[in-house]
Structure formats: structure tokens, C-alpha cells
Backbone as JSON Lines, residues from 0, in Angstrom:
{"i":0,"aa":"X","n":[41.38,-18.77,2.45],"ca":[40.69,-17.59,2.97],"c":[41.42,-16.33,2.49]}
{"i":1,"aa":"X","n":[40.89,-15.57,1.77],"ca":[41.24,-14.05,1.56],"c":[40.68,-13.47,2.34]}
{"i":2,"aa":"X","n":[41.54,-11.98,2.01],"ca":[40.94,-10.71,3.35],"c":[39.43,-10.12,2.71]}
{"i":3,"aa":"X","n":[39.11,-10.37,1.95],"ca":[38.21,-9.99,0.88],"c":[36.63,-10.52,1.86]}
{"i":4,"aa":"X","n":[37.59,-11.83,2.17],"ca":[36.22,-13.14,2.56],"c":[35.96,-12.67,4.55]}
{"i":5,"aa":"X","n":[36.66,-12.03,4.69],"ca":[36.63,-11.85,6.66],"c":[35.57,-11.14,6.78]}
{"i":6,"aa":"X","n":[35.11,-10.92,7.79],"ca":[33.58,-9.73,8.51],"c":[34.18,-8.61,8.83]}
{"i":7,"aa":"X","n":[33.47,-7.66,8.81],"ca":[34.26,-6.71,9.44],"c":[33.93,-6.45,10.39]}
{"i":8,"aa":"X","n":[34.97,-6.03,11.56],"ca":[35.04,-6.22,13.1],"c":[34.63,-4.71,13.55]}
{"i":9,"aa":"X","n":[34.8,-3.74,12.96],"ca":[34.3,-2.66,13.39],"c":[33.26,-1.48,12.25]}
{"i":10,"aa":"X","n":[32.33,-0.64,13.21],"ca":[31.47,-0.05,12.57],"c":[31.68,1.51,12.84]}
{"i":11,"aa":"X","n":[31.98,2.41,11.66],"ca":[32.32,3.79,11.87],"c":[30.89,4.5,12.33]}
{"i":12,"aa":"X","n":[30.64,5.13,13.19],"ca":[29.76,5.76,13.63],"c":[30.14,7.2,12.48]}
{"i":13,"aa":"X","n":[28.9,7.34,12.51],"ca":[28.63,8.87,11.91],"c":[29.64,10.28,12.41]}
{"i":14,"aa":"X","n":[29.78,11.16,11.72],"ca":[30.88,11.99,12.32],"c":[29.83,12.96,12.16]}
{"i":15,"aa":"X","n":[30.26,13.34,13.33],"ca":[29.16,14.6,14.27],"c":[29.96,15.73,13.92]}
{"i":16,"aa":"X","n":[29.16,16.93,13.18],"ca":[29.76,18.2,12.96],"c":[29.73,18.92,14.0]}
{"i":17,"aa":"X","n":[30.73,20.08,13.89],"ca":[30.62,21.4,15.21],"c":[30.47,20.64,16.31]}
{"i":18,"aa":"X","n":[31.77,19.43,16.3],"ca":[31.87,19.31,18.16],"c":[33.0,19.65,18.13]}
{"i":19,"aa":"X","n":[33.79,20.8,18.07],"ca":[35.2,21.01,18.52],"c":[36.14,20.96,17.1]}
{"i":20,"aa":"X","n":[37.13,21.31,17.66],"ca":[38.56,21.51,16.59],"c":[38.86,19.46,16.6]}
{"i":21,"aa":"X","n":[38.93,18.7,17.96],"ca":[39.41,17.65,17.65],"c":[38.32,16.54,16.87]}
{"i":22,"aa":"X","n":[37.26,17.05,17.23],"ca":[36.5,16.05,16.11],"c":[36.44,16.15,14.7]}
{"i":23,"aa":"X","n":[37.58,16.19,14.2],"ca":[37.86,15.87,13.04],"c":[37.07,17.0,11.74]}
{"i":24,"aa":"X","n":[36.15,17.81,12.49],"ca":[35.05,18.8,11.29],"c":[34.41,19.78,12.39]}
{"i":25,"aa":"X","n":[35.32,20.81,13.15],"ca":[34.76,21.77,13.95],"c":[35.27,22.88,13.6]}
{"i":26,"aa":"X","n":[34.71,24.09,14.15],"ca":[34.83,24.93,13.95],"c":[34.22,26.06,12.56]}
{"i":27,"aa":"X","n":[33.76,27.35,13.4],"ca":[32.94,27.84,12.33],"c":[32.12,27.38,11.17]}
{"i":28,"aa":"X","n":[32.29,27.3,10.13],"ca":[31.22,27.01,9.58],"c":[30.95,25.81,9.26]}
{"i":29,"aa":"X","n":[31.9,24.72,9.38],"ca":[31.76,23.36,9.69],"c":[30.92,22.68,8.08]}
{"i":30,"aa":"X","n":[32.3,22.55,7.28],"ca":[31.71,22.31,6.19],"c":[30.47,22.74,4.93]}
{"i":31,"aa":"X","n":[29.91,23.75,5.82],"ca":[28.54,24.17,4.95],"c":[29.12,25.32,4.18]}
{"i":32,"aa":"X","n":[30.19,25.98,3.97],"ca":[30.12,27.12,3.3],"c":[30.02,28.38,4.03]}
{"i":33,"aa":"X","n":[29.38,29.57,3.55],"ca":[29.58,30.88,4.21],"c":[27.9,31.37,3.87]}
{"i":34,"aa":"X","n":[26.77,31.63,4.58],"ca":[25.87,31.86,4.52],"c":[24.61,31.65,3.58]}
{"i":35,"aa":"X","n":[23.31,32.06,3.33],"ca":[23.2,31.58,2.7],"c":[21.94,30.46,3.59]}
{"i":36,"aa":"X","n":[20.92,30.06,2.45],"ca":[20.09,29.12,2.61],"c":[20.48,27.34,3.06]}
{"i":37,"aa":"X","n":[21.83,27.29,2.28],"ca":[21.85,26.14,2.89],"c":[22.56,26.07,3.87]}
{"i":38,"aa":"X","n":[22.88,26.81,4.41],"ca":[24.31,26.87,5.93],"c":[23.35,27.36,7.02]}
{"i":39,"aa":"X","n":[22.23,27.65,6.71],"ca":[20.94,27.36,7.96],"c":[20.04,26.41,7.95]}
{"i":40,"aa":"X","n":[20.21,25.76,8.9],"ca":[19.06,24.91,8.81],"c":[18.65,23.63,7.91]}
{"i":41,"aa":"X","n":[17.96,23.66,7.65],"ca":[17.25,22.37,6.72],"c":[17.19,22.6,5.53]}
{"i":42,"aa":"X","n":[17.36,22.2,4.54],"ca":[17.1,22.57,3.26],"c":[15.34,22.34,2.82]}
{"i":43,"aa":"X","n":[14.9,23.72,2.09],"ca":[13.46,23.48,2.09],"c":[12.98,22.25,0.54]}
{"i":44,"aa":"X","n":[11.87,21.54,0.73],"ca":[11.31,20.46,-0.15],"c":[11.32,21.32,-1.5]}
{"i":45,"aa":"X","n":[11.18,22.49,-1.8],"ca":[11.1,23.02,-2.77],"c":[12.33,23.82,-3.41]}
{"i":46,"aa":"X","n":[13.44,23.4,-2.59],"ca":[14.55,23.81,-3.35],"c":[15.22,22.86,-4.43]}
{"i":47,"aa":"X","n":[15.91,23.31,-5.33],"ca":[16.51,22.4,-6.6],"c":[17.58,23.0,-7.04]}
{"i":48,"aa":"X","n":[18.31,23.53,-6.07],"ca":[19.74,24.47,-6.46],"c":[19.68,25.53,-7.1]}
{"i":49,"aa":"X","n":[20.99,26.2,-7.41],"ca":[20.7,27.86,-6.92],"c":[20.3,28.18,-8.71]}
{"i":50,"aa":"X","n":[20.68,27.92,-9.81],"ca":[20.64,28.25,-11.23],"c":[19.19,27.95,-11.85]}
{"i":51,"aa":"X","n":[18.38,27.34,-11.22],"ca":[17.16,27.06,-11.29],"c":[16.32,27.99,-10.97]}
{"i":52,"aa":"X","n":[15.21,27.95,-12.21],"ca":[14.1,29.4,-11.86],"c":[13.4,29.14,-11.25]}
{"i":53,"aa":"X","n":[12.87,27.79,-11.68],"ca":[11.85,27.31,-10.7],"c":[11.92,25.78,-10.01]}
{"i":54,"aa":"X","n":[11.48,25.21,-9.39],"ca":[12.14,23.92,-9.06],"c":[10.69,22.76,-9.21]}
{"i":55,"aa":"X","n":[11.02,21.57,-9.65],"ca":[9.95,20.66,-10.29],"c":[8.66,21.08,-8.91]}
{"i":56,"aa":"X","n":[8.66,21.24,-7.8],"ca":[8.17,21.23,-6.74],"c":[7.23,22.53,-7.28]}
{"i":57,"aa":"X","n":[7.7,23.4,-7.82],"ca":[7.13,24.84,-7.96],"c":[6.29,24.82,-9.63]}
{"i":58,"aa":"X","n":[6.76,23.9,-10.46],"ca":[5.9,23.37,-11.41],"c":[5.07,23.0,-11.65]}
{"i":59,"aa":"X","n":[4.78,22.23,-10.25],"ca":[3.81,21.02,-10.24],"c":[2.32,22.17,-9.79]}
{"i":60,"aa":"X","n":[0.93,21.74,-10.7],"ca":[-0.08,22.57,-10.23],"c":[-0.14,22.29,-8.74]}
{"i":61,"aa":"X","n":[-0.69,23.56,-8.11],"ca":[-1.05,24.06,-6.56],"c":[-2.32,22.67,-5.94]}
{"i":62,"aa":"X","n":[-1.63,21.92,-5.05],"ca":[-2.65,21.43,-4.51],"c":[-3.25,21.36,-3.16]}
{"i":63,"aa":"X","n":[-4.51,21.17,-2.74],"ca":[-4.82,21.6,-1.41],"c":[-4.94,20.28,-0.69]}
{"i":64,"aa":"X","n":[-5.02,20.87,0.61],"ca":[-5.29,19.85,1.68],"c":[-4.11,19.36,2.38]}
{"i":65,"aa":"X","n":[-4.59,18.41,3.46],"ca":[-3.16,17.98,4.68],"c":[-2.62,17.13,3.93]}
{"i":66,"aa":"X","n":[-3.09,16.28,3.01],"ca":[-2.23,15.19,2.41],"c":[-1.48,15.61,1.04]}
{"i":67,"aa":"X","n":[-1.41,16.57,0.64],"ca":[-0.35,16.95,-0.86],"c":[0.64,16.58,-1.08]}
{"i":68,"aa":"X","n":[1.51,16.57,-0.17],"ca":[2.76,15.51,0.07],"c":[2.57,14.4,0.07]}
{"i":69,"aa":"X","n":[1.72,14.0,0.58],"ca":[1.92,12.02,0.83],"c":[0.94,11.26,-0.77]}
{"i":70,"aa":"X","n":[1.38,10.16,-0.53],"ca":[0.87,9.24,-1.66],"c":[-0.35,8.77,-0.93]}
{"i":71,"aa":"X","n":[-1.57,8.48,-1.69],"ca":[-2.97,8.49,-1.61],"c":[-2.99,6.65,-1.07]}
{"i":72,"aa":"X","n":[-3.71,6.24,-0.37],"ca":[-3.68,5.16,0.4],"c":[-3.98,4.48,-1.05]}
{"i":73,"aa":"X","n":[-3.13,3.27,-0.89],"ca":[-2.9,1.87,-2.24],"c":[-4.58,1.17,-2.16]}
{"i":74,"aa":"X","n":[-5.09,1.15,-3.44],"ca":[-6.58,1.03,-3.02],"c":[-6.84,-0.81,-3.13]}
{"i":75,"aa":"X","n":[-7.53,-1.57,-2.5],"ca":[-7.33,-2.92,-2.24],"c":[-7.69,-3.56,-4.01]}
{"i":76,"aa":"X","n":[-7.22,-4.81,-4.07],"ca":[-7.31,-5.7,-5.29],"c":[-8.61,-5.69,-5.14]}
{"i":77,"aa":"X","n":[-9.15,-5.78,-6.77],"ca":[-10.9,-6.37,-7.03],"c":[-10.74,-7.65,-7.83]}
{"i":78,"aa":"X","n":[-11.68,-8.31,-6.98],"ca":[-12.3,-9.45,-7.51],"c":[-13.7,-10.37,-7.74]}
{"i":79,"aa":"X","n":[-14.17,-9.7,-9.14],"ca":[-15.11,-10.35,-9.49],"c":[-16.26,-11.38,-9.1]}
{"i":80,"aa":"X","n":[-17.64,-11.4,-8.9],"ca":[-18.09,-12.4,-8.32],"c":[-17.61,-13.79,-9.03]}
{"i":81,"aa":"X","n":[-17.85,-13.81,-10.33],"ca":[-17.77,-14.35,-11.51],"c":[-16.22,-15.18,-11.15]}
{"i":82,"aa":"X","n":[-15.28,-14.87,-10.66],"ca":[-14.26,-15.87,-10.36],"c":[-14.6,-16.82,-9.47]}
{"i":83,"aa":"X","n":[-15.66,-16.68,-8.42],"ca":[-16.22,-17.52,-6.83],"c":[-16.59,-18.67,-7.57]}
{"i":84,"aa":"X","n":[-16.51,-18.88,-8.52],"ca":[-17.51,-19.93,-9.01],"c":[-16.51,-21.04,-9.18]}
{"i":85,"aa":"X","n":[-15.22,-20.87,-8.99],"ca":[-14.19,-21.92,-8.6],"c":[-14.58,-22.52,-7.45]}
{"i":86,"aa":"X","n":[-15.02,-22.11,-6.57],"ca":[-14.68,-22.73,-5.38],"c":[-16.41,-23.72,-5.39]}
{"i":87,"aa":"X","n":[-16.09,-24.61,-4.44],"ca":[-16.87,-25.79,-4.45],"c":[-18.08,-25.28,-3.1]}
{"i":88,"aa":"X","n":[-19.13,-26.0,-3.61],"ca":[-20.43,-25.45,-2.17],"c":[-20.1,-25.21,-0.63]}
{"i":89,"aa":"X","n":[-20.78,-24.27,-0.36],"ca":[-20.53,-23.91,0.93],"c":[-18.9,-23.92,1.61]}
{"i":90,"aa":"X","n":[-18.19,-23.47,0.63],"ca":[-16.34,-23.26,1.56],"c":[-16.69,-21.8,1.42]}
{"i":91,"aa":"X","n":[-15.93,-20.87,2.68],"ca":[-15.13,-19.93,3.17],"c":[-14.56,-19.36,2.24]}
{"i":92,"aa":"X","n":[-14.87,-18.07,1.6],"ca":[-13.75,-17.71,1.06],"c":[-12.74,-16.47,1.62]}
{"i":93,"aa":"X","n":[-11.79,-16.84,1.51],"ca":[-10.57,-15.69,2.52],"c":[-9.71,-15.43,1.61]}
{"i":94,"aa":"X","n":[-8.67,-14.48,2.33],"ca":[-7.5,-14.06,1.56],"c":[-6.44,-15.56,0.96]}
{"i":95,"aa":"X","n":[-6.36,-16.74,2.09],"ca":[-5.82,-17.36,1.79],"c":[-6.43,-18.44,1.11]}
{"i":96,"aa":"X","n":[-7.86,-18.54,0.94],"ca":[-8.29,-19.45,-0.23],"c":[-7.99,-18.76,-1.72]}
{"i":97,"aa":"X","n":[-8.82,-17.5,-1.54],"ca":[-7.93,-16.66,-2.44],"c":[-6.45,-17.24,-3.27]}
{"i":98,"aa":"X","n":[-5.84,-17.07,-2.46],"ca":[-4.16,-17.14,-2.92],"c":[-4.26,-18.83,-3.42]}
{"i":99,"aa":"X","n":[-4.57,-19.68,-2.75],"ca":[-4.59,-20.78,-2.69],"c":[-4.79,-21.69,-4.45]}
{"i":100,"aa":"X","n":[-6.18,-20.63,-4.86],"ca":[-6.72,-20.95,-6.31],"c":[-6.11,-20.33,-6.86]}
{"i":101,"aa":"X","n":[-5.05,-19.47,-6.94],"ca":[-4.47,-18.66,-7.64],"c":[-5.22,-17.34,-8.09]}
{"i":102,"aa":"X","n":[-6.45,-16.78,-7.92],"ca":[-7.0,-15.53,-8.09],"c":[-6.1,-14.46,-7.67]}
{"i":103,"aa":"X","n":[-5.52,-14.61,-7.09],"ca":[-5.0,-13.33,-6.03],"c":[-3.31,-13.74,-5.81]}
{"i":104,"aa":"X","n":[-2.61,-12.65,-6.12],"ca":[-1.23,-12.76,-5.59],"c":[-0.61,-13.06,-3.93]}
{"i":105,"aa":"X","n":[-0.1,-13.71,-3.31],"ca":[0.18,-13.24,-1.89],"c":[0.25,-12.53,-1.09]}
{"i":106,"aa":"X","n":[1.54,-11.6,-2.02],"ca":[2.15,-10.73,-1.66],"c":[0.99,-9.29,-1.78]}
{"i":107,"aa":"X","n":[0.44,-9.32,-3.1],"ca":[-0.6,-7.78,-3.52],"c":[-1.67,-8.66,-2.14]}
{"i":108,"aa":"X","n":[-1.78,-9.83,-2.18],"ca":[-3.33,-9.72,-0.64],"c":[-3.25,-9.16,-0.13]}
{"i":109,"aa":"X","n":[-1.86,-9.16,0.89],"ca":[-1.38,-9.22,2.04],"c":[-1.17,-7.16,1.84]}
{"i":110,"aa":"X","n":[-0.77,-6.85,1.26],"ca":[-0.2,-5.43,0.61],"c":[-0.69,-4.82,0.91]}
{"i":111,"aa":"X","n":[-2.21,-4.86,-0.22],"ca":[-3.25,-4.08,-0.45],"c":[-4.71,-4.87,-0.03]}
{"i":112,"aa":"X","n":[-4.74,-5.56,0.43],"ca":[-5.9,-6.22,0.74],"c":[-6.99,-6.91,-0.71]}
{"i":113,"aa":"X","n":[-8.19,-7.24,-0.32],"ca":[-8.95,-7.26,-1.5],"c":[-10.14,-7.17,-1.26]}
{"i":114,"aa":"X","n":[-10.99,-6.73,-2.21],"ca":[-12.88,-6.18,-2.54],"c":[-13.45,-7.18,-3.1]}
{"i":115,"aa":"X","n":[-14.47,-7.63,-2.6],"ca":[-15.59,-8.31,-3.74],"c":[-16.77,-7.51,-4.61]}
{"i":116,"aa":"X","n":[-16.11,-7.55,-5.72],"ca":[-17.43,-6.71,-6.61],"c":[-18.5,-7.83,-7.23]}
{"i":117,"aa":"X","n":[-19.04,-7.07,-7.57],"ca":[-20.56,-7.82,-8.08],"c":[-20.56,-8.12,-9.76]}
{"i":118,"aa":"X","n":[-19.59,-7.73,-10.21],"ca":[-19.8,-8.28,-11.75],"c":[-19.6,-9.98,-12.06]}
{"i":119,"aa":"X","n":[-20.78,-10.04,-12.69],"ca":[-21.02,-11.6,-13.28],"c":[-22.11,-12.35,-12.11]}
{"i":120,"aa":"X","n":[-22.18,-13.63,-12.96],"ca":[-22.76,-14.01,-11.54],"c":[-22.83,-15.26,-10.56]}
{"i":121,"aa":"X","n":[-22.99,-15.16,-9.69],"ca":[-22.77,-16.48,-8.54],"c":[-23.63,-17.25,-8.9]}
{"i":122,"aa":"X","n":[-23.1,-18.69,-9.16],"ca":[-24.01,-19.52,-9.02],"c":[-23.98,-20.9,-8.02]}
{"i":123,"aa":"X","n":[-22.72,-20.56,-6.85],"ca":[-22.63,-21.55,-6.29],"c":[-22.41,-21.23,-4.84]}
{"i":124,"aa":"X","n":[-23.72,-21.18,-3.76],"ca":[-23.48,-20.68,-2.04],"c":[-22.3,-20.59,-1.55]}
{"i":125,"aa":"X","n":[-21.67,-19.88,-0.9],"ca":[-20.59,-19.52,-0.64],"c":[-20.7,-18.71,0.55]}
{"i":126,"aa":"X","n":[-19.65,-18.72,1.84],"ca":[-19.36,-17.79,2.78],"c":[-18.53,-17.26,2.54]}
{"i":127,"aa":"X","n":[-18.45,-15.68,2.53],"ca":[-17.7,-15.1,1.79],"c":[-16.84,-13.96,3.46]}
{"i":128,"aa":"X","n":[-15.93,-14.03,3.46],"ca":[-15.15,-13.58,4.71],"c":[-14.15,-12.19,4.28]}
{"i":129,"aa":"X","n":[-14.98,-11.29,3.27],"ca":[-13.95,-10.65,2.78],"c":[-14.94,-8.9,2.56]}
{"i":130,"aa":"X","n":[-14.45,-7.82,2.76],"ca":[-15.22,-7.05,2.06],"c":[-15.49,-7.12,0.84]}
{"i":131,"aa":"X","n":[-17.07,-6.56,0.84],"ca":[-18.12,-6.57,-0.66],"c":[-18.95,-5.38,-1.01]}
{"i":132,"aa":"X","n":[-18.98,-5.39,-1.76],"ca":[-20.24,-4.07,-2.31],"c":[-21.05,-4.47,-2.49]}
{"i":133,"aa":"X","n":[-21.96,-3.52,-2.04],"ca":[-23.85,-3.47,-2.06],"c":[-24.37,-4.81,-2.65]}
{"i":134,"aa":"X","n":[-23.96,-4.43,-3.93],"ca":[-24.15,-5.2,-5.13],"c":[-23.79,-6.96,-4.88]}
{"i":135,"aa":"X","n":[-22.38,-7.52,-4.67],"ca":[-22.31,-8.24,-4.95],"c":[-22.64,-8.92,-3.42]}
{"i":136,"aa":"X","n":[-22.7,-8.07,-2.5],"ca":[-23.89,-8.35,-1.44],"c":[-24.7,-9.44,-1.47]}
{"i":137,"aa":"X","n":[-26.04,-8.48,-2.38],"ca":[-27.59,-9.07,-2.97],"c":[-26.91,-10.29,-3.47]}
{"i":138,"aa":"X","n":[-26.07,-10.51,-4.43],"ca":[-26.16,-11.53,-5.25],"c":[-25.63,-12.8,-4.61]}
{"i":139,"aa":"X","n":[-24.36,-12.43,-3.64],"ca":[-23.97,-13.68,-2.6],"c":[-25.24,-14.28,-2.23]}
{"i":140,"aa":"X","n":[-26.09,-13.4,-1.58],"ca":[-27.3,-13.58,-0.67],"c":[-28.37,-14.51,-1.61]}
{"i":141,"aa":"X","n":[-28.45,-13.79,-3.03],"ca":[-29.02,-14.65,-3.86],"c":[-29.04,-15.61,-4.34]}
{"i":142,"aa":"X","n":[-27.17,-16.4,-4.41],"ca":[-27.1,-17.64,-4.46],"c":[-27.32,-18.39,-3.03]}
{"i":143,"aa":"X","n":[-27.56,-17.88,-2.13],"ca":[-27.67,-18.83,-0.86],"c":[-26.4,-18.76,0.52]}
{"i":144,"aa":"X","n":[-25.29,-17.34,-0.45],"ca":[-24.63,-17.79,0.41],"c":[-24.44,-16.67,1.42]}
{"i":145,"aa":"X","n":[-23.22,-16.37,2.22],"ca":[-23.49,-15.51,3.45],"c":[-22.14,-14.5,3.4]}
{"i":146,"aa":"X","n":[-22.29,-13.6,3.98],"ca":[-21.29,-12.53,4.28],"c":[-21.08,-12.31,5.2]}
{"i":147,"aa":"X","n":[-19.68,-12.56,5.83],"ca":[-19.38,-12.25,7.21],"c":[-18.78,-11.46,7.82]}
């Protein structure tokens, strides 16, 4: 056994600024410097340090709306009618038959979910347990089979 190989028995908690002279980082300006944007407050999303004209944030074209910041919802996997034709008369098809035939990853099912589109065509009844478009709707319906 080396010391290398032991657990370690204790966990340093975070060191809290401006509690006092004895906590180790008090008093006045408490590490931040002497005035100034960053010794108040929060630093803003659009800063990129002080020698910078403009900051990638201020580059980027102007966009509107509540969501500009956030990333646009992950849009679900598509899958073809034209692959259904694996599966044998009248079975269920789900995320985990899906995965099962190998069409579909696990992990991207489970992630992002998945769509049934209408390209190609069904030729074998099927209950289909999954969202579908219009389209591949009619054509489930047209081979005989059902949407649930």
C-alpha cells in the first residue's frame, strides 16, 4: 500500500471571501483589486477583458427574442417509413423495438426522441406507438396498420 493508493479523509470547503481578517481573505477589497467593473458585482456575459474592442458576444449579429442565449431544443431522430418494413406483421413499433433492430441508437432515442416520416413505402401492417406526420399517417393507415 502507498500513500498515493489511501482515500482522502477530508474535504476543503470553499473559502468564503470578506468574512473577517481571520478567514484567511478579509478585509477591504478582498482579492478583487481596486475598482472598476470587475470588483462589483458579477461580471457581465459580454465582457472579454479590458484590451479588447469588442468582445465575440458583441460580434455576433443582434438577435431577438427570450431565447438568444439558450440552445434551440435538440430536434427528435427521423425515421423513414421505408425502414418498418423490417419488422414482421402486426408487431408494435416503439423506441425499444426501434433500438432492438438496430435502426435507432439507444442513447440518441432516449436523448432526442424519434419521428416517423413518410418517405418510401409500407408494405407490411404495423402498430406504430411513436410520433408521425400527416403523411406517413395515410400510408401506415394504408397498409392496414394503426397509430397510437
Amino acid at each position: 500500500m502507498n500513500l498515493n493508493n489511501l482515500s482522502k479523509t477530508t474535504k476543503r470547503s470553499k473559502k468564503r471571501l470578506g468574512r473577517g481578517y481571520g478567514s484567511g481573505k478579509g478585509g477591504h477589497t478582498v482579492g478583487r483589486g481596486i475598482k472598476g467593473d470587475k470588483a462589483r458585482g458579477k461580471i457581465k456575459l459580454t465582457f472579454m477583458g479590458t484590451k479588447m474592442r469588442k468582445s465575440l458576444f458583441h460580434r455576433l449579429p443582434l438577435q431577438r427574442g427570450k431565447s438568444k442565449l439558450k440552445s434551440l431544443k435538440p430536434k427528435p431522430l427521423v425515421v423513414n417509413l421505408k425502414y418498418l418494413n423490417l419488422f414482421e406483421k402486426d408487431k408494435t413499433v416503439n423506441l425499444t423495438s426501434l433500438v432492438k433492430k438496430g435502426i435507432v441508437k439507444k442513447e440518441d432515442a432516449k436523448k432526442f426522441g424519434v419521428k416517423i416520416l413518410g418517405d418510401g413505402e409500407l408494405k407490411v401492417p404495423l402498430k406504430v406507438a411513436l410520433p408521425c406526420s400527416k403523411g406517413a399517417i395515410k400510408k401506415i393507415k394504408k397498409a392496414g396498420g394503426k397509430v397510437e
